[in-house]
XYZ file of C-alpha atoms in Angstrom:
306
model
C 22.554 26.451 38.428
C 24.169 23.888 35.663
C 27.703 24.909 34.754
C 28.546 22.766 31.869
C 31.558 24.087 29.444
C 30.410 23.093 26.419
C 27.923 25.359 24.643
C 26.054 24.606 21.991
C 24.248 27.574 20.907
C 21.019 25.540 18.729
C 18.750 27.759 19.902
C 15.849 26.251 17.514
C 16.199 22.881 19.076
C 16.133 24.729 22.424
C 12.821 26.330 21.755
C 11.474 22.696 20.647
C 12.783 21.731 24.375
C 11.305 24.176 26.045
C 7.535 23.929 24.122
C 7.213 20.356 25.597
C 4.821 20.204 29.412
C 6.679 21.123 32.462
C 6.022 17.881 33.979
C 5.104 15.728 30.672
C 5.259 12.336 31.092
C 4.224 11.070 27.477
C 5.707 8.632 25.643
C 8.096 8.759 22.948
C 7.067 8.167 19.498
C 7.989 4.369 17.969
C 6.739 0.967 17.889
C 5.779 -0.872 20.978
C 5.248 -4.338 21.863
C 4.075 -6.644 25.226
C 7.522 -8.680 25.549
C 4.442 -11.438 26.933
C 2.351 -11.318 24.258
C 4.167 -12.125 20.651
C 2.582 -11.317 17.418
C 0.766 -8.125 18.393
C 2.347 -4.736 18.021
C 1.739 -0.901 18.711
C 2.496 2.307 16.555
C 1.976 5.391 18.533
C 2.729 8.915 17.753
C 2.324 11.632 19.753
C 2.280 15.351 18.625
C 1.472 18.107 21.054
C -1.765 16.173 22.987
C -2.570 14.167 20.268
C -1.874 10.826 20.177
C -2.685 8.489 17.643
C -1.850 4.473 18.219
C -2.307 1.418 15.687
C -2.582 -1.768 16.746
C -1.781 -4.962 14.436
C -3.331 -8.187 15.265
C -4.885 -11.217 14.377
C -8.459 -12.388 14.359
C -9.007 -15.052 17.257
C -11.249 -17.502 15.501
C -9.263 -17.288 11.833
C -5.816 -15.871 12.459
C -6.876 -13.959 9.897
C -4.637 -10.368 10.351
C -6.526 -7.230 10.926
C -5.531 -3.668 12.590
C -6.976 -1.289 14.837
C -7.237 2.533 14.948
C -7.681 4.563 17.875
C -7.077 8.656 17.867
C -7.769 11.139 20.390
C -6.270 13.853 23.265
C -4.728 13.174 26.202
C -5.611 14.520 29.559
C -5.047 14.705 33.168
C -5.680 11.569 35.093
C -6.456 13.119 38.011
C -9.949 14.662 38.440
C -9.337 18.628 39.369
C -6.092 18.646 37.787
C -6.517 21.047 34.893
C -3.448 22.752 34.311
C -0.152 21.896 33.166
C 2.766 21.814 34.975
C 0.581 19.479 37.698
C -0.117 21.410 40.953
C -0.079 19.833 43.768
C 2.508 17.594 41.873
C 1.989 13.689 42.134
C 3.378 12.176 45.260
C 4.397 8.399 44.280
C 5.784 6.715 40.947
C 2.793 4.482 41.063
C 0.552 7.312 39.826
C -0.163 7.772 36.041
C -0.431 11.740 35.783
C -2.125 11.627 32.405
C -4.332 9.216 30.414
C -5.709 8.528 27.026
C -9.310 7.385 25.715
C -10.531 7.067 22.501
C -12.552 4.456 20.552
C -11.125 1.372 18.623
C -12.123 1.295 14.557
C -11.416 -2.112 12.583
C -10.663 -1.831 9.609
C -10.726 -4.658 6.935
C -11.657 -5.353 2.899
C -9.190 -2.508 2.605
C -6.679 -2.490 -0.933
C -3.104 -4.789 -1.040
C 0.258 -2.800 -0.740
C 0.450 -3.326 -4.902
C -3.424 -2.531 -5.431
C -4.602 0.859 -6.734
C -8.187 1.699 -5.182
C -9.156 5.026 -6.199
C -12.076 5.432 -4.986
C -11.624 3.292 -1.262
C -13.028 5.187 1.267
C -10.956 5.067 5.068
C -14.115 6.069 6.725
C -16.304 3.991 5.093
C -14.637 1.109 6.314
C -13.866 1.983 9.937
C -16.165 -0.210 12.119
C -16.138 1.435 16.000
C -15.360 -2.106 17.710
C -14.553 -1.225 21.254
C -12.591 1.012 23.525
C -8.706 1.693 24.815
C -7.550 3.417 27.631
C -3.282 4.285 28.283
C -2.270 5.340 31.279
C 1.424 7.082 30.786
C 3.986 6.136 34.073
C 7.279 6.742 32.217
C 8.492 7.854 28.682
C 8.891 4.149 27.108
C 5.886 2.177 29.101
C 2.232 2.256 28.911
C -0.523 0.261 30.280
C -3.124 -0.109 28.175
C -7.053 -1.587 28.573
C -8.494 -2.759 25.754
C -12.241 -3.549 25.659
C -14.318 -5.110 22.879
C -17.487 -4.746 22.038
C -18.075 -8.947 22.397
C -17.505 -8.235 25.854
C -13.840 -9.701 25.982
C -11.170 -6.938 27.801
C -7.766 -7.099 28.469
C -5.131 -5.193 30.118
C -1.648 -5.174 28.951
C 1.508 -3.352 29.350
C 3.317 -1.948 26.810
C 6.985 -1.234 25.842
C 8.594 0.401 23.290
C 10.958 -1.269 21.090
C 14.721 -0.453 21.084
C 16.231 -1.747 17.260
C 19.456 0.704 16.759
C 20.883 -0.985 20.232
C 20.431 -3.100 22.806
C 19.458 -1.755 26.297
C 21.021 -2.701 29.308
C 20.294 -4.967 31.983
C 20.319 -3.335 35.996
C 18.368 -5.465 37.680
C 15.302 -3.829 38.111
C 12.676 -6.392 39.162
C 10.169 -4.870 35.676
C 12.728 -6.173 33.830
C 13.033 -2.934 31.748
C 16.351 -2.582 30.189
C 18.034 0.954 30.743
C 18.578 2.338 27.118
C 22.335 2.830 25.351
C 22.863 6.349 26.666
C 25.908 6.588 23.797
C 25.942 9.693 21.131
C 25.367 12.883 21.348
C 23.076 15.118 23.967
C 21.806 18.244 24.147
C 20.158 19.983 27.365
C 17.870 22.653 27.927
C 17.568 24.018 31.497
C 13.533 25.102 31.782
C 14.866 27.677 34.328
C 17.394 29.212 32.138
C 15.029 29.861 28.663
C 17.456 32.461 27.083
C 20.662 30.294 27.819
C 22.287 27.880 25.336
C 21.621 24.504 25.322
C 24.353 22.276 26.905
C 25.706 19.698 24.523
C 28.250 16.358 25.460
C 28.736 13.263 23.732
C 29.283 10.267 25.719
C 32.042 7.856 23.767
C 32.357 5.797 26.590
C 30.949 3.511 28.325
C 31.715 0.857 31.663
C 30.295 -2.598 31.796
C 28.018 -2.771 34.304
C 29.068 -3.103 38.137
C 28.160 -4.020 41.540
C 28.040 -0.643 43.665
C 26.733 -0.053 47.343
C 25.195 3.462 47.011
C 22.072 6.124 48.192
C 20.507 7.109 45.321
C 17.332 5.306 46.861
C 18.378 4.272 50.495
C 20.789 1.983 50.786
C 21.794 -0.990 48.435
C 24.005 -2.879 46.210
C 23.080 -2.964 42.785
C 24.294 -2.905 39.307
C 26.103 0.629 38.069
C 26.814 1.648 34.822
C 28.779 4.559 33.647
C 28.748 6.649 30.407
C 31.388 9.127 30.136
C 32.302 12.518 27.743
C 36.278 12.545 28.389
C 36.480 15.893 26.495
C 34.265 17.583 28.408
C 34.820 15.666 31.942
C 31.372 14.853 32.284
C 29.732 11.433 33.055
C 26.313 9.448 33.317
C 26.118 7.426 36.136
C 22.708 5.202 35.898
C 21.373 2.774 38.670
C 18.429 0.850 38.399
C 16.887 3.796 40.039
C 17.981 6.339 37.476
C 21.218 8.501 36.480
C 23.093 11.161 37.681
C 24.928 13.718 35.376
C 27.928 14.889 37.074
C 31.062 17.317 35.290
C 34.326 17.308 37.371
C 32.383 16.101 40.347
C 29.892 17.878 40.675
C 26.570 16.441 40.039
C 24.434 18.720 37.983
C 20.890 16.661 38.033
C 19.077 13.570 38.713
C 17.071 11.205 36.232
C 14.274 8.752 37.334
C 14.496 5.638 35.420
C 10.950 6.661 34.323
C 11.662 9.648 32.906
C 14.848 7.992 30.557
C 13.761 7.774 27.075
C 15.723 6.266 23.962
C 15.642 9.586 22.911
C 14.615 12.095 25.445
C 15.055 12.161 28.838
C 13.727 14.855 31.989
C 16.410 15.671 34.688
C 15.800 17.277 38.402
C 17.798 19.818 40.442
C 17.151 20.457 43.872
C 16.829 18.399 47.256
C 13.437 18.254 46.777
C 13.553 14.845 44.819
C 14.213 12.794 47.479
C 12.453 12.319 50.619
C 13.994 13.083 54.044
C 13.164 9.488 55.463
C 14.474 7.529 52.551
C 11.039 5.368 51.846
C 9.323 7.247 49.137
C 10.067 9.982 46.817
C 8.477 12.900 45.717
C 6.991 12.842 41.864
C 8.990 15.110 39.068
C 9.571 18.241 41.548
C 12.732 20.957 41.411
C 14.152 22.445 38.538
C 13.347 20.576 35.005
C 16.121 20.075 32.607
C 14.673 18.214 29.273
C 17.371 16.319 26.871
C 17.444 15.095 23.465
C 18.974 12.063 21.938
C 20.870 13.324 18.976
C 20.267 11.321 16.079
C 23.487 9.273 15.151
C 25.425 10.499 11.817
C 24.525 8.923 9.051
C 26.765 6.391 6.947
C 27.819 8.352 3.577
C 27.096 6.549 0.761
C 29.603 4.045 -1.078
C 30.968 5.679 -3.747
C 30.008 3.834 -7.001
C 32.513 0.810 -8.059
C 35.056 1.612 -10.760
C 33.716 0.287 -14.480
């Protein structure tokens, strides 16, 4: 049981927290981009199942600019897998537990950003061009197949753009960057429903450093720490994931797949590590969801003096 000594009774936000899939491994809503591939980019949002993803890019044969529209639900990627939380859960971080299909409409002849077209028709100007399918791994990566109707297909993986700060480098051989865990947090223990959400604010932060540890067998790699003097608490984060700890005593673990820019999912229990040290078990134990707060915003100047 989490014993954290600051409360933050939101209990709205909390609700919000707890509404989200047991296991839900769906990615966070922004703009998303193939660090490979330059000059083609990826809105998605997501709300409840839904997810709805435009894609901007550029004719082959012209250059000519054009963008893509694909909406649908997502599912299980698992056949017999039904239910949500995932029973049996997934065994390896290779596996994609859910998945998203849905067709790919061009649009073009559509009005400029100063143009006023009354009576242009969306629908009228879709044109069903081919097919994408996402599988969802983590909260900030994506793998997406895209497959035309000219026969040409491509498979791609995407990542979602950090622009308030830059991420931080730990080595990991994906060459993900593990996001600015700075500002303000707020947990909600799935086990604990009628409890207050947990709240720290990490002010702190170490460079990163070399460190011989066991958070996945042993090795030396690159550890960086975020830390909430008030409150003693601190974020420890490998390239394997973080550990929340409050006067030494570690309170959960996060999988680097599960930390968001803005949300992450943290385990309790011994379950989340194998016995053996080779392979882990997928999202199992006790599920405590977090949320990024959003950073204050600047007042405004006060006018100059006439």
């Amino acid at each position: 049981m989490m014993t954290m000594r600051k409360l933050m009774p939101a209990f709205g936000l909390l609700l919000c927290l707890l509404a989200m899939p047991a296991y839900a491994v769906l990615p966070e809503n922004g703009v998303y981009y193939n660090p490979d591939a330059q000059g083609v980019g990826y809105s998605i949002e997501v709300q409840g199942t839904t997810l709805v993803m435009l894609t901007f890019a550029h004719d082959k044969d012209t250059g000519e600019p054009l963008y893509y529209y694909s909406a649908g639900t997502i599912t299980q990627a698992r056949p017999g897998l039904s239910t949500i939380p995932i029973d049996p859960p997934l065994l390896y971080e290779h596996e994609y537990p859910y998945q998203f299909d849905a067709p790919i409409y061009r649009f073009t002849d559509g009005p400029c950003v100063t143009c006023t077209l009354p009576d242009w028709n969306t629908a009228e100007h879709a044109v069903e061009v081919g097919h994408v399918h996402l599988r969802m791994a983590d909260v900030n990566r994506i793998t997406a197949t895209f497959t035309l109707a000219d026969g040409s297909s491509k498979t791609t993986e995407l990542r979602r753009m950090g622009f308030g700060r830059a991420g931080y480098d730990l080595g990991r051989d994906d060459g993900r960057m593990l996001p600015d865990m700075r500002g303000e947090w707020v947990f909600a223990d799935r086990a604990m429903p009628d409890a207050p959400v947990t709240h720290f604010n990490f002010t702190e932060v170490e460079p990163p450093s070399a460190w011989e540890g066991s958070f996945y067998g042993r090795d030396v790699h690159a550890r960086m720490r975020f830390t909430d003097p008030a409150a003693g608490a601190d974020l420890t984060c490998t390239r394997y994931g973080c550990a929340l700890s409050q006067d030494g005593e570690t309170l959960f673990l996060v999988k680097f797949q599960d930390i968001g820019m803005d949300s992450l999912l943290g385990y309790k229990g011994d379950e989340l590590f194998s016995d053996d040290g080779t392979a882990f078990q997928y999202r199992t134990g006790d599920l405590v969801i977090g949320k990024h707060m959003i950073d204050p915003i600047p007042e405004a100047a006060p006018p100059p003096e006439s």
